[in-house]
Structure formats: C-alpha cells, structure tokens
Coordinates of N, CA and C in Angstrom, one line a residue:
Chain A
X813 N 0.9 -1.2 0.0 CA 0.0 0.0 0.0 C 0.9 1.2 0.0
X814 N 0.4 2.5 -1.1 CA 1.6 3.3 -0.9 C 1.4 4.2 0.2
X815 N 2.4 4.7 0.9 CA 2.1 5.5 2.1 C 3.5 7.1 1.6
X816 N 3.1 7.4 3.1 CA 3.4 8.7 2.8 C 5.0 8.8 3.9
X817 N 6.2 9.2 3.4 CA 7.6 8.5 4.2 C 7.9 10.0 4.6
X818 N 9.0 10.0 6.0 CA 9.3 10.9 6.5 C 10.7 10.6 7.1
X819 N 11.3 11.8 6.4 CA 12.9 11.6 7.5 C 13.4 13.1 7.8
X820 N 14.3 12.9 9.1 CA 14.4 11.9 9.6 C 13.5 11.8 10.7
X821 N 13.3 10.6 11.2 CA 12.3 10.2 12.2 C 12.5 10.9 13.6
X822 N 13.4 11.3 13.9 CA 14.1 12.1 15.3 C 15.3 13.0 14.7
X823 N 15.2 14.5 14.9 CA 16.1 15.5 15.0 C 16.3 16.3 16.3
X824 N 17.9 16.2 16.6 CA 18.1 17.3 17.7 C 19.0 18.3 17.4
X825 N 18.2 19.4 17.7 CA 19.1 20.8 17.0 C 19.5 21.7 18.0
X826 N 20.7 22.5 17.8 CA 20.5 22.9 18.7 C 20.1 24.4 18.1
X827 N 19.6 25.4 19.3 CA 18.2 26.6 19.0 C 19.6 27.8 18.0
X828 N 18.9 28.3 16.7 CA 19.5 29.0 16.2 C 20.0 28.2 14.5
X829 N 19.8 26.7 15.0 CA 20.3 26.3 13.9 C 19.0 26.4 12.8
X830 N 20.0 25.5 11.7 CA 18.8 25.5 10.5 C 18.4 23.7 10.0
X831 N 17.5 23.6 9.9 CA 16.7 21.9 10.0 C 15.8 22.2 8.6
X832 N 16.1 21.0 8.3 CA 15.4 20.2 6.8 C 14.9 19.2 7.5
X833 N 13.1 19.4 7.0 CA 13.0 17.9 7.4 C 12.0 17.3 5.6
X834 N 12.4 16.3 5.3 CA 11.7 15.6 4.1 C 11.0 14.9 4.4
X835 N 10.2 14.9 3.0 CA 8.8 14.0 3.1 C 9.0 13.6 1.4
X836 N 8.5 12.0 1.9 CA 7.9 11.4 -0.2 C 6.8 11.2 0.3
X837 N 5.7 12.1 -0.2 CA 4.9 12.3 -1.1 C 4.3 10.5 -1.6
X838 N 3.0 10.4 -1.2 CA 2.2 9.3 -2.1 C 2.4 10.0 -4.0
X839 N 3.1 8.9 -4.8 CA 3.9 9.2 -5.9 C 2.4 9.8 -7.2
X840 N 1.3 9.6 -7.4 CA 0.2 10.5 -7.8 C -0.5 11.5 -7.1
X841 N -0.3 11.8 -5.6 CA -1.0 12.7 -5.0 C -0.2 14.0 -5.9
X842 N -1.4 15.0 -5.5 CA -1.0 16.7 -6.6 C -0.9 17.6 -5.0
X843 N -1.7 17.8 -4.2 CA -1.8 18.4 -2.7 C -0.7 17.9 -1.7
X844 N -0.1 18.7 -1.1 CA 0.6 18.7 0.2 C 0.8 19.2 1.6
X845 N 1.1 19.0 2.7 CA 1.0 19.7 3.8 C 1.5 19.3 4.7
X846 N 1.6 20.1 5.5 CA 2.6 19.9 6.6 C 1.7 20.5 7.9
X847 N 2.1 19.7 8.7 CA 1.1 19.7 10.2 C 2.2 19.7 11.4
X848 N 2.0 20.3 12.9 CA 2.8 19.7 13.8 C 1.8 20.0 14.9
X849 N 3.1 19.4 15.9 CA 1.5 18.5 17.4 C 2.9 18.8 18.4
X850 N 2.6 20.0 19.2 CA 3.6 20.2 20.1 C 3.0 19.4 21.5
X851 N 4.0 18.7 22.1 CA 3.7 17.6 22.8 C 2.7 18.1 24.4
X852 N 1.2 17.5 23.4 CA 0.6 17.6 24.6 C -0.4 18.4 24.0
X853 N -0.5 19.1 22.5 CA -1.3 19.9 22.4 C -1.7 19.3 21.0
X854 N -2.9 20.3 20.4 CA -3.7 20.1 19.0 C -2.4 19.5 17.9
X855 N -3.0 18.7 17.0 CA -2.6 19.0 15.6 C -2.9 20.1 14.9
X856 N -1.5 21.2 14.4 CA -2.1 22.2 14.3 C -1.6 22.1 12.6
X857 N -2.0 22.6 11.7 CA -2.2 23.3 10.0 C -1.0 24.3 10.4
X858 N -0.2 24.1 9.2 CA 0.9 24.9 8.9 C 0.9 25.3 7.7
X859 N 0.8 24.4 6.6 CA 1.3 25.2 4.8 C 0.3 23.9 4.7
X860 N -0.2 24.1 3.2 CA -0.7 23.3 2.1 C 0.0 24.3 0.9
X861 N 0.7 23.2 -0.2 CA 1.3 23.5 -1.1 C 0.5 22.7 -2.3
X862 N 0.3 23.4 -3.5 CA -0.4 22.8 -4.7 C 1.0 23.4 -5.8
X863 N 0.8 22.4 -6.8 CA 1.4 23.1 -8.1 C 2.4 24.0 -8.0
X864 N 3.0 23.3 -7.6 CA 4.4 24.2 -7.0 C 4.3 26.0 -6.3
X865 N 3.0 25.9 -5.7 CA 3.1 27.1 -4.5 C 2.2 26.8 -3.5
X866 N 2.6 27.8 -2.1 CA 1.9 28.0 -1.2 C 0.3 27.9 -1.6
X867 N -0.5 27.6 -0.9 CA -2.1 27.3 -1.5 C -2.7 28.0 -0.3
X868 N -2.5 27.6 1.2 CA -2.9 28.2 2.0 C -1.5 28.3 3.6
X869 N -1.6 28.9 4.3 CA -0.5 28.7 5.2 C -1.3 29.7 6.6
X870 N -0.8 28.7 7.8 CA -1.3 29.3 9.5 C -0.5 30.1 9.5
X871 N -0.8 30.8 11.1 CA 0.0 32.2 11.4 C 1.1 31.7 12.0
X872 N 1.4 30.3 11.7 CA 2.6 29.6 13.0 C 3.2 29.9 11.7
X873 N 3.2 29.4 10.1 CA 3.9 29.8 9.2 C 4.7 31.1 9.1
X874 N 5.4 31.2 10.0 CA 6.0 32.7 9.1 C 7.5 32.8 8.4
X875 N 8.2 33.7 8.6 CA 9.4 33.7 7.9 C 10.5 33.2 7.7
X876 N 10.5 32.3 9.2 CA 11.6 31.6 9.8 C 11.0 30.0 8.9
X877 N 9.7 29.7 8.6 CA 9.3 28.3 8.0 C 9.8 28.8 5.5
X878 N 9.9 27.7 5.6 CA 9.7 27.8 3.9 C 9.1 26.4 3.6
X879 N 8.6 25.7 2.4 CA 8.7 24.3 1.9 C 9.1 24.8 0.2
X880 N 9.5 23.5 -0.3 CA 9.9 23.3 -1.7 C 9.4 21.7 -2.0
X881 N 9.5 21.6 -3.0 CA 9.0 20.4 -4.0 C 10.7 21.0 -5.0
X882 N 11.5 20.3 -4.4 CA 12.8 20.5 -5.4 C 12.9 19.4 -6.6
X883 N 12.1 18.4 -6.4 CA 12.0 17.5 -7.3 C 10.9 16.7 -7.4
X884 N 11.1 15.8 -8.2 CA 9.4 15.1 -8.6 C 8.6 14.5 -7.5
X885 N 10.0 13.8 -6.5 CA 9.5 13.4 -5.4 C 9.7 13.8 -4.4
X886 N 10.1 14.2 -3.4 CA 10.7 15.4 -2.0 C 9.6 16.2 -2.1
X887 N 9.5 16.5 -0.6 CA 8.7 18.0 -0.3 C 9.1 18.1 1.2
X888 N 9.9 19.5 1.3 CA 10.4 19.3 2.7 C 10.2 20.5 3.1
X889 N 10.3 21.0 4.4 CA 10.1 21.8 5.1 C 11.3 22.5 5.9
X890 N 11.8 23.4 5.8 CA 12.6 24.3 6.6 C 12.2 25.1 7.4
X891 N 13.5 25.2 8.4 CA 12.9 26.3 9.7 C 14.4 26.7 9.5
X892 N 14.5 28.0 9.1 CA 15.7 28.5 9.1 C 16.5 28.9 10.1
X893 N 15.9 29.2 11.5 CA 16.8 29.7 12.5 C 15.6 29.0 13.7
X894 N 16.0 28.2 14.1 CA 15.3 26.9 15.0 C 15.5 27.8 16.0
X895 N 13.8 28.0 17.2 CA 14.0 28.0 18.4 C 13.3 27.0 19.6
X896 N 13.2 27.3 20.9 CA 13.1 25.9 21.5 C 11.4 25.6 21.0
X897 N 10.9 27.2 21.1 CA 9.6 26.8 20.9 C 9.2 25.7 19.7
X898 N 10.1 25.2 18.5 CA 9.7 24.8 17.3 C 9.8 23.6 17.5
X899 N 10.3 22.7 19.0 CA 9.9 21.3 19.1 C 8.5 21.0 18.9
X900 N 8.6 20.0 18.1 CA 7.3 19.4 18.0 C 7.2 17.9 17.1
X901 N 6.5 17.5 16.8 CA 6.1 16.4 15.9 C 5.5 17.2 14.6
X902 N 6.6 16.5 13.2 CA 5.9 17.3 12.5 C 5.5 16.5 11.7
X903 N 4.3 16.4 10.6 CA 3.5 15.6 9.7 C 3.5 16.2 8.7
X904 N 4.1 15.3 7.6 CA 3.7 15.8 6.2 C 2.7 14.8 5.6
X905 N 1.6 15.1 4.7 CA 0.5 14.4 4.4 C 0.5 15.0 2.7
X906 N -0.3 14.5 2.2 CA -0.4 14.6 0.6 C -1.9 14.2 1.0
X907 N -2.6 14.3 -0.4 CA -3.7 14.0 -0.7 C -3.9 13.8 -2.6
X908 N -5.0 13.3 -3.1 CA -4.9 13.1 -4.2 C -5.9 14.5 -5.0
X909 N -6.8 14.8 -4.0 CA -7.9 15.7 -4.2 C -8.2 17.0 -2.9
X910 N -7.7 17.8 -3.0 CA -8.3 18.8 -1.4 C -9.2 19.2 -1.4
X911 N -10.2 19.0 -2.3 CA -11.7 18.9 -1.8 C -12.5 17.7 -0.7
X912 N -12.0 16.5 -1.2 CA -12.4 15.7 -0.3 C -11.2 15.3 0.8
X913 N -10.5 16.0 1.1 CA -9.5 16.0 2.2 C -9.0 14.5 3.0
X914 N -9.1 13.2 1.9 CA -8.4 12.2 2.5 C -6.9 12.3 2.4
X915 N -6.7 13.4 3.6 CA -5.1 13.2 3.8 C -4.7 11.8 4.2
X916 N -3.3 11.7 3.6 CA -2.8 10.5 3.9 C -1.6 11.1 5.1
X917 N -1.3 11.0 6.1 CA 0.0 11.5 6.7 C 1.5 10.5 6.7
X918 N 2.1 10.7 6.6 CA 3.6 10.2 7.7 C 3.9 9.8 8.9
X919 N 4.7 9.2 9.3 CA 4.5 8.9 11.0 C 5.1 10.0 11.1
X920 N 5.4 11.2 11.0 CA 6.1 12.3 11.5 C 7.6 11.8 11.8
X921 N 8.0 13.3 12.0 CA 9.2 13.8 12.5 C 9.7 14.5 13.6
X922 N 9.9 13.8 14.9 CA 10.0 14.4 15.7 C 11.3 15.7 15.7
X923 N 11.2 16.8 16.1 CA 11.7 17.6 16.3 C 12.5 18.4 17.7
X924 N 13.4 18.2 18.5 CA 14.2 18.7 19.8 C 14.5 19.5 19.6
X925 N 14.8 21.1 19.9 CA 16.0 21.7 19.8 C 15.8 22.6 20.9
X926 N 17.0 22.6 21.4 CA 18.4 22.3 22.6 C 18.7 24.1 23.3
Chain B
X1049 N -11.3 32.0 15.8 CA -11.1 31.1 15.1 C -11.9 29.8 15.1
X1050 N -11.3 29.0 14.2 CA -12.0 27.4 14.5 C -11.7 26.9 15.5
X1051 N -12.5 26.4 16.3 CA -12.2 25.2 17.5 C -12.7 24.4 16.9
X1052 N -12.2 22.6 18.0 CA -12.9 21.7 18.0 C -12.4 21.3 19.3
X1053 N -13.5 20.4 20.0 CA -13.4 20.0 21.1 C -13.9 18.7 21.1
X1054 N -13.0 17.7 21.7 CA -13.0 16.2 22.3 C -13.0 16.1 23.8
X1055 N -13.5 15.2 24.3 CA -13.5 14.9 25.6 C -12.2 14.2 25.7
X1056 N -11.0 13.9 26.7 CA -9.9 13.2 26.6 C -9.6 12.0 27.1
X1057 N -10.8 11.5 27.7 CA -10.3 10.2 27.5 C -11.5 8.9 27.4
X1058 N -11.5 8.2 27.3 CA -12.8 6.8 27.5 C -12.1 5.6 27.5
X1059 N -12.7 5.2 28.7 CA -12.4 3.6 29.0 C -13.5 2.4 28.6
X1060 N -13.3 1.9 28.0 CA -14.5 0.8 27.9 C -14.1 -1.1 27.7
X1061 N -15.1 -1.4 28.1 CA -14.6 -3.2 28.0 C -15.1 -3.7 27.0
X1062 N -13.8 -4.6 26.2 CA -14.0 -5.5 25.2 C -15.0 -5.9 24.6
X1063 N -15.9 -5.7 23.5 CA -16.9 -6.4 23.6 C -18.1 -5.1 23.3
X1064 N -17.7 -4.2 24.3 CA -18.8 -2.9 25.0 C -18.3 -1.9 23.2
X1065 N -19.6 -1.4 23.3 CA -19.5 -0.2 22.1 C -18.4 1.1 22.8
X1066 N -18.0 1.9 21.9 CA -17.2 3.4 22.2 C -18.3 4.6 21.3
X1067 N -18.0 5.1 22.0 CA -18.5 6.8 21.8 C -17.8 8.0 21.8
X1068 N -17.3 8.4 20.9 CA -16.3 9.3 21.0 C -16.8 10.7 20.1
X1069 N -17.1 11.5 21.2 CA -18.1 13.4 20.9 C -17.2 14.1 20.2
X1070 N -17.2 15.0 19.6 CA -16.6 15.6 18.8 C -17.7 17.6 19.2
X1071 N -17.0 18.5 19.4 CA -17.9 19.9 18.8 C -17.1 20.7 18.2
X1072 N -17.3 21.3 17.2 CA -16.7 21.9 16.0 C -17.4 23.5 15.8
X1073 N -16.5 24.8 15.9 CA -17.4 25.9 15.6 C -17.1 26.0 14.1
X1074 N -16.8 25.7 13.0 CA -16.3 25.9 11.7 C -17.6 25.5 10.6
X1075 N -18.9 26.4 10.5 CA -19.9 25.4 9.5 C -19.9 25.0 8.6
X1076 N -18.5 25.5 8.0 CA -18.3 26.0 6.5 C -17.8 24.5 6.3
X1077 N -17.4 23.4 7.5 CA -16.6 22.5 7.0 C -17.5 21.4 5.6
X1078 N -16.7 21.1 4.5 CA -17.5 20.4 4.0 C -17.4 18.7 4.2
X1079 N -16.4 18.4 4.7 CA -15.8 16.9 5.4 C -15.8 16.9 6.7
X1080 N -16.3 15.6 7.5 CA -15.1 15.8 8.8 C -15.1 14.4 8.8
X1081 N -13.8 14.2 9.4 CA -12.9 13.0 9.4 C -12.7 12.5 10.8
X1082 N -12.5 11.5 10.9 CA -11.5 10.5 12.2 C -10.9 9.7 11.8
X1083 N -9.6 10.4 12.4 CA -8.5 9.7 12.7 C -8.1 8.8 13.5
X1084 N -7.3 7.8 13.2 CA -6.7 7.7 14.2 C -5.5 7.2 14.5
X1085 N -4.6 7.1 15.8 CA -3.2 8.0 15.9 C -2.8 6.5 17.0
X1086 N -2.2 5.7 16.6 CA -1.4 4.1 17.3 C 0.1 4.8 17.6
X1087 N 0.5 4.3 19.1 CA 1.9 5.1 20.3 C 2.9 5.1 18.4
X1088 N 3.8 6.1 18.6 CA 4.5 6.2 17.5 C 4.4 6.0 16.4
X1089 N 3.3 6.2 16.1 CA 2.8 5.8 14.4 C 2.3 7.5 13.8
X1090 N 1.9 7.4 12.7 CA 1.0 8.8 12.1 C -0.4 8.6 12.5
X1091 N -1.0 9.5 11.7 CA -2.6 9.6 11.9 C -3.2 8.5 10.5
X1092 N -3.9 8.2 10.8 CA -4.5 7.1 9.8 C -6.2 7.5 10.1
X1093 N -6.3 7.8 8.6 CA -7.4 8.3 8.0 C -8.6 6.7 8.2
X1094 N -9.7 7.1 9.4 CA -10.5 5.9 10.1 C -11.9 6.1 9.2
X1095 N -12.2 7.1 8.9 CA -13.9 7.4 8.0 C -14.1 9.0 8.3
X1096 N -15.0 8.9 7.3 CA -15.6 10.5 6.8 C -16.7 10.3 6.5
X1097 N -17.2 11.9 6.7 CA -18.8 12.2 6.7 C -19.2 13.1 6.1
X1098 N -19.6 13.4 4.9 CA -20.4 14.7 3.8 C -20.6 15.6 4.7
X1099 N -20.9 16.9 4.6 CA -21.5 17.5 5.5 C -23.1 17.7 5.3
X1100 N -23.3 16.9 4.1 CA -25.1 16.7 3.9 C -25.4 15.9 4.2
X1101 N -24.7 14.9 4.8 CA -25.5 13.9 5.5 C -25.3 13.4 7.1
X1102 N -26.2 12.6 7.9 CA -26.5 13.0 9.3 C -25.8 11.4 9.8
X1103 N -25.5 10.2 8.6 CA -25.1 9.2 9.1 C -23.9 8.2 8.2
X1104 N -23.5 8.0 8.9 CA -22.4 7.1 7.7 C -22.3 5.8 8.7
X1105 N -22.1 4.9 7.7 CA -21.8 3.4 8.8 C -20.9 2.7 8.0
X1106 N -19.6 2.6 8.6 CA -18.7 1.6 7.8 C -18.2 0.6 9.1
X1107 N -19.0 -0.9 8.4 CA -18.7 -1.7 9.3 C -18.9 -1.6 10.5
X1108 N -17.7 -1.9 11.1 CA -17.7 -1.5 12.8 C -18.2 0.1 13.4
X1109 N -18.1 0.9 12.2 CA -17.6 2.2 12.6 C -19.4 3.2 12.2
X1110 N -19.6 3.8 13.0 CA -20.8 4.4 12.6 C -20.7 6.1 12.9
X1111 N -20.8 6.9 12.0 CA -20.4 8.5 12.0 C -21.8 9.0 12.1
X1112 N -22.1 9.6 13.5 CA -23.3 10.2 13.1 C -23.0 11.9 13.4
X1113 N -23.7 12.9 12.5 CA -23.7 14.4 12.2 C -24.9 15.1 12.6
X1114 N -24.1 16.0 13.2 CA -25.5 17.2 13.8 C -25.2 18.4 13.6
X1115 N -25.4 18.9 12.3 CA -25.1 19.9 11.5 C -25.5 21.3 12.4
X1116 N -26.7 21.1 12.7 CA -27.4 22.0 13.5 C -26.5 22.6 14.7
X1117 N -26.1 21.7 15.4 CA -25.7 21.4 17.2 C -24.0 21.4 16.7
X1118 N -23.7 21.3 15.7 CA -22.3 21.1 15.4 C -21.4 20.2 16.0
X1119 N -22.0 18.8 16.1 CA -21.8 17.8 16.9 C -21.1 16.8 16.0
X1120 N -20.3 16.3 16.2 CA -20.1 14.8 15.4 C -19.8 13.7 16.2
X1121 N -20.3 12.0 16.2 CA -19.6 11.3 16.9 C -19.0 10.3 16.4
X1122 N -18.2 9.3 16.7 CA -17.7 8.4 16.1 C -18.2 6.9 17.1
X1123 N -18.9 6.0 16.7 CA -19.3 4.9 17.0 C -18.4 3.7 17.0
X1124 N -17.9 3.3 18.0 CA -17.3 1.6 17.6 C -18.1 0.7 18.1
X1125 N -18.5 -0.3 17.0 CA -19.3 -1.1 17.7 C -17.6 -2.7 18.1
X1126 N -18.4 -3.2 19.1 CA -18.1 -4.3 19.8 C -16.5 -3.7 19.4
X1127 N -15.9 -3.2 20.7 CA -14.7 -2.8 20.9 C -13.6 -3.9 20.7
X1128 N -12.4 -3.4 20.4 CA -11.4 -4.9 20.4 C -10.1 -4.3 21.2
X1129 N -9.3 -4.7 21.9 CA -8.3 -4.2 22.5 C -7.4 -3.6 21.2
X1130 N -7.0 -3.9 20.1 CA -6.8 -3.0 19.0 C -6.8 -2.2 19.1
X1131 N -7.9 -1.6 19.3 CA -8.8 -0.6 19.0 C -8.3 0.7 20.2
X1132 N -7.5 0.1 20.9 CA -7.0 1.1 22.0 C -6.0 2.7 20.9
X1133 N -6.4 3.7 21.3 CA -5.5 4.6 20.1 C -6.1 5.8 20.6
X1134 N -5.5 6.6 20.0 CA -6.0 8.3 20.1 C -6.6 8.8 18.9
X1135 N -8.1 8.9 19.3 CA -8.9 9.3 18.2 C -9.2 10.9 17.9
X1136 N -8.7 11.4 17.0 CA -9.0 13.0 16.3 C -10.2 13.2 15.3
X1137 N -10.9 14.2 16.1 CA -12.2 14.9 15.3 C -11.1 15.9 14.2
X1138 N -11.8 15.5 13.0 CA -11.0 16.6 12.1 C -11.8 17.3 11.5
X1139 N -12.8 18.6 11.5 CA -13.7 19.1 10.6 C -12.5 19.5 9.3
X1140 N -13.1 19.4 8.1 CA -12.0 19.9 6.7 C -12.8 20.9 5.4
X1141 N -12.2 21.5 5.5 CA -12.9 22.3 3.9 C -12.4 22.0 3.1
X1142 N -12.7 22.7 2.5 CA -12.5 22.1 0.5 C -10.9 22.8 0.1
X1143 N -10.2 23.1 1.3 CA -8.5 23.4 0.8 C -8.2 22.2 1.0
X1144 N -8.6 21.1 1.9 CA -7.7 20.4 2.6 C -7.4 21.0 3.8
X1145 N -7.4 21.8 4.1 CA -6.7 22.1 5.5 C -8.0 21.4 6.8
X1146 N -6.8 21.5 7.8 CA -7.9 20.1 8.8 C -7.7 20.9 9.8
X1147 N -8.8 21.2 10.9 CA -9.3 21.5 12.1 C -9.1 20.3 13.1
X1148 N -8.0 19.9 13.7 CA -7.9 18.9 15.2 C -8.4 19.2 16.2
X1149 N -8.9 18.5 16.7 CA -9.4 18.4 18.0 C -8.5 18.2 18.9
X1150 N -8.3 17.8 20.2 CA -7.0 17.7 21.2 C -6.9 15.7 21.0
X1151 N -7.9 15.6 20.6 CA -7.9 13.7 20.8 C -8.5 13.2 21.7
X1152 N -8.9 11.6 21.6 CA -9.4 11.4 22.9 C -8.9 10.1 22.7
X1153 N -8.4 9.7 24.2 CA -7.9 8.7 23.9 C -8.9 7.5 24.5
X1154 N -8.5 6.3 23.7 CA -9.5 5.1 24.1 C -9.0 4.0 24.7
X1155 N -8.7 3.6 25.7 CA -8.7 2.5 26.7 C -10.0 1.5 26.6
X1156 N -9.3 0.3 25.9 CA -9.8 -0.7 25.9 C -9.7 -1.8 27.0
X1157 N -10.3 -2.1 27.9 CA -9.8 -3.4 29.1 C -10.2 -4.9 28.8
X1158 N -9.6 -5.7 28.8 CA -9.7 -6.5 28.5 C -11.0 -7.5 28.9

C-alpha cells in the first residue's frame, strides 16, 4: 500500500540552527502539507502547497518556515533559524484531491532543539 | 477562530460499544474525518462524513452528524483491545486544511 515516508524520524538541534525535514509524497497525489503537534497539544495546519506554490499557510507559518517540491518526489520543510519553541512532531500528508480532504499522513518527524 | 473539542479520555470493556463526541465551531466544513493515531505511528485516515449527510456506517464504525448542534460522533461497535489509540475529530474544507481536535484517547480493558 503506498504511504506517505518521513525523514528523519528524530532531529536534535541545537536553537539557532537550520533543520530540513523531508517528506515522499504518495507518488500521484497533486496536494501537500505539513502539520505539527507540540507535545501535549492540538494537531495544528501549517502550509498546504499545490502546483508548485503555497495554497494556503497558519500564522505559525512565518518567515523563519519555507517548503519546496525540489524535485518530482521530496517535499520538505525548513525552519531557518530553529527556536526551543519549534519542538514538536511534524506531519507531512499529501492528498490526491483537497476537496475531499483524504489526507494521507507520515509517521512524523520528531523535532528537539536544545 | 475554529475550535474543535473532544472529551480526553474513555475507558471501555471489550466487547462494550465506544463513543467518542466531537464539537466543531467551523460550518463551512464540507468533510469531517477520524483519525486515528497508534503510540509512534501517524494519523490514519479511520472514516468521513459529507457535510449533507447525518449518518455514515462503515462496518464497525458508525459517524453520526448534527449539523445544527455542530456535533459529530464516532461509533465503535463491539470494541477490540486494537482498537486502544487516540482518536482525532478533524472538521476539513474544501483546501484540505484540517481543524484537530485535542484527541481522545480510548482505553480498551480487556
């Protein structure tokens, strides 16, 4: 069954640094997104990316986050200058349609930083 | 903003049905979903409900909608210790973007 892959599974950074985390993508989904779950709280909406741009993005999204689709398959997420607040679990999901919102997720990526 | 609220936890015995409440301020949603979320795993897409309709039943699983009252629940019938996991109300619109709830988790006893 195809699923939706994440690496790496555990990052520890220390605060200030800069963190990639990747996602493949179910290999026909068109929709993408990225979610995180700071421990103990909501799953919260961060970016949805279509057709190579931003589609919609939260107010947690800001300047310090980017994503890219650098290639046919990758879709990853940066945090350019990591603080403690940015631990969390993060989820990247695809979908084949974002009208009917069967996200598929990743087991996530845990996130530490120090 | 949008909320959604879950109760956090339910215990029930093997065998015994689960009930798990859901309340959502978002009307606009046109999906809402349950998930659900096994110790170090992702979220796994469990069933969905139209937002025009008031019932869904897959199998074990029975979604019933109260569009009005902005209520959703998720039904398990005859529980299995499996079935122990943290269940997410997700209301969704038509971006894809998903409204979580905090979870509730389900304690199955044997």
């Amino acid at each position: 069954e195809p699923e939706v892959t994440q690496t790496p599974s555990h990052q520890v950074t220390q605060m200030g640094q800069e963190v990639i985390l990747r996602c493949v993508p179910i290999s026909n989904h068109l929709y993408f997104y990225w979610y995180r779950q700071i421990l103990g709280q909501k799953v919260e909406f961060l970016v949805s990316f279509y057709n190579n741009e931003i589609s919609e993005k939260s107010e947690i999204f800001d300047d310090q986050f980017s994503v890219e689709r650098p290639d046919g398959s990758n879709f990853t997420l940066k945090i350019r200058s990591t603080k403690l607040e940015d631990s969390a679990m993060y989820f990247c999901a695809s979908s084949l349609d974002s009208r009917t919102g069967e996200l598929f997720f990743g087991e996530g990526s845990r996130l530490t930083v120090l | 903003g949008e909320d959604v609220e879950q109760s956090l936890f339910l215990s029930v015995r093997e065998g015994d049905s689960s009930v798990i409440n859901c309340t959502y301020t978002d009307s606009s949603s046109t999906y809402l979903y349950w998930y659900k979320q096994e110790p170090g795993a992702g979220l796994q897409l469990l069933t969905y409900i139209f937002s025009n309709m008031d019932m869904k039943q897959d199998q074990r699983l029975t979604v019933l909608l109260n569009k009005k009252d902005k209520h959703l629940s998720l039904r398990i019938a005859d529980t299995q210790t499996g079935d122990s996991a943290i269940y997410f109300c997700a209301p969704g619109s038509n971006t894809g973007k998903l409204i979580f709830g905090q979870g509730t988790t389900l304690q199955v006893k044997p």
